[in-house]
C-alpha angles and dihedrals in degrees: 000000000000119000114232118220145151124241133199141181123256127188125204139166103244118203109230096181149309127227136179112197134175123229136184115225116192124196146142137245116207124194109225120238093249091057124077121261123257119266098165133356117231102179143339129193141159143207124211130218133185115235100174146349137193133183113225132169108312091337143075119218112215124193122191149139134240114211116201131206119194127193115194146157109251125227111268099018117066093174095061131074121218128193137203134188134202142149143219124207120213143187117203133175122219114203111229118164113223096026114136137179116280092030117120126246133197115205131200130181135206123181103217101175141359126194134172143195122210107232094177139327091288104035136063129185109216129198119190127190106214127190112209119195117200130187119183125195137174132203107247117200117189133179101219136180109261106171142008113224095204102052094177091064103048132041110213129196112208131186129191111239131187106225124195130184135171110248099180147347141191148177132218144168132211136180117240119195126187138161114223118199119207115243115252093250094058124083123242122276122257098170138349110240105179134006129193133173124191124186125228112190110208102174139012129182139169122235132171108312095342147071118223126203132183133181141108139288114233099215119194120184123182110199142172114239130210092242118094094211093053104033097155126044135175118215118194121190136167118222119191120225140188119192139160141195126210114241115174113226096020117137139179115285098031121126118247144188118212135189120189126179140163106244099174127031125180126177125193125184125233135179124244124230093282095049101258120133097243104125121086117195109209123203117183135176106216116203122200131187122183142176131193124210137206111216122188141152123238131183099224127191109240100171141008142178140171121232090213103035145039117250134202109214126199111203138173130200119234127188120220123197111213126190106225095188148292131255138182136181134189120215136178117224120198117189128177111207128191122213114246121256091252093054123088120242115269129242094190142339116253101185142348135186138171131203119204125222124185107218101180146334134212133193115226132165094347095311136101112231112200121199124192148138134244112218106207135188127192126195114200143169112241123229088242102077092202094064099067127207119343136187140208132195127209139176118220117191120213138187124195131180121218123202110220115166114233097014119144139173098272094060132095123233129199108210134184138167133210132190108232100177137003130187132175135206130190103226097178132345087269101038137053135178127226118201112194129183105208128191115203119191134184141174120202120210135176134202115230120193118208135172121228127195116246102171143355136200133181113236135187113279118237105231126335129298115252118244123208144078121307133189115211128187114212115248128202110282095022122139132182088257095053093047093047091049092047091057095035093239133111136267090238090056092052092047091049094061101031136060104225116180098197117027092186097054119031117207111247110243095019118133125246123191115212125195119197129186126190095217098050126075095182137014 
């Protein structure tokens, strides 16, 4: 006899795989003819941006660009600092078994190491070690069993599940212009040496067919002043922004993920009303990428049986990604650093910065322990006035614990660190102290595998079911459902003849009496 049931469509973002791979990107930085030649390098660093991505068979193609910034002492003037910029484009492939065209990929970058060789006074060969994180998902659509119309024939086990799927995404760019005026206590600008713009998103919301984001740009400009006593200055300014991205089908109340970054940053100098160079005109290209999600709960049938018949079940496994929780912690790192034997004693520090890198994390005793390193550089003026500006690099390890309720060893955690504040003190001519306020953040997730029922058919039973009375002793992992299914009876029948204190958690070793009748399919 056919089993009557209702079916329905479910949608879910199915994780295909995640990979973190390391790649070597080689490039060059060339000093233009109108710029001075290199006498000594003080510091070089780079930032990385994604410019494109495509999922192909078992791989993800990632396109991007590394933008370099070089600080150096020019030939013929050891009291000045010169700067040069350049970039290297790259195409890298991340191996990810199961990836296929038309799947979606989320990409993350981390610049682990940068090294250079001086080819000549106008040319550097640069090697960068780049970590590329790649997460590939597909939209899974399944026609599943949702309800049995003859409830006296089939016993169904249901479970509520939170289902999430991406319903749309989009990318956009906008130009942001702002004039920044130097504070009165800072000297005028002679030349901009280094520029950096971080994005802090303060609010996101979904409206009809678009995602809106607002926040502030954390702008840091290192510049050379026209005063000999204060040759290097750091200007920090916060610029508000509002941006949006078009996403067809988006509506108010949906969940969203947003990424905003400054991909182009130009600074031009202007004079104020009295003729001093104290106005910096900022032009930025702001890039925004956003996704919207549908989130809903379904009671899905994960198992079924019939007390009076044999059933053939068609099931499929689905994988659910659940956010366990987020955590963050702020810590203050104080590090006393001695100048190397080959470095001259310092008269005063001109500038210092530190860049954090998370190297690994581990989950232990319900906590996430994050390890990393701060790569620092210090520019200083030596006591010997004839030596000019010098620099020193240092690596400062750090460990920070995050409290995330419910986290355990089998979970994944996405961790990052940001420097919120840095100060420096010259302790002695051969020793200085860095004080760094570091914010460490993490989000723990877990993958949960479930089976859902796609189809069911009654088949001919092999032999006859045994009637009688059975005594069963509860084993670890047993439930009323599993015991009822094992003996091809019903939960109601077991409850009718047994006094069970807790129906949700059977006591291991307790005795259950089971009555079975040949002529009854359900009690």
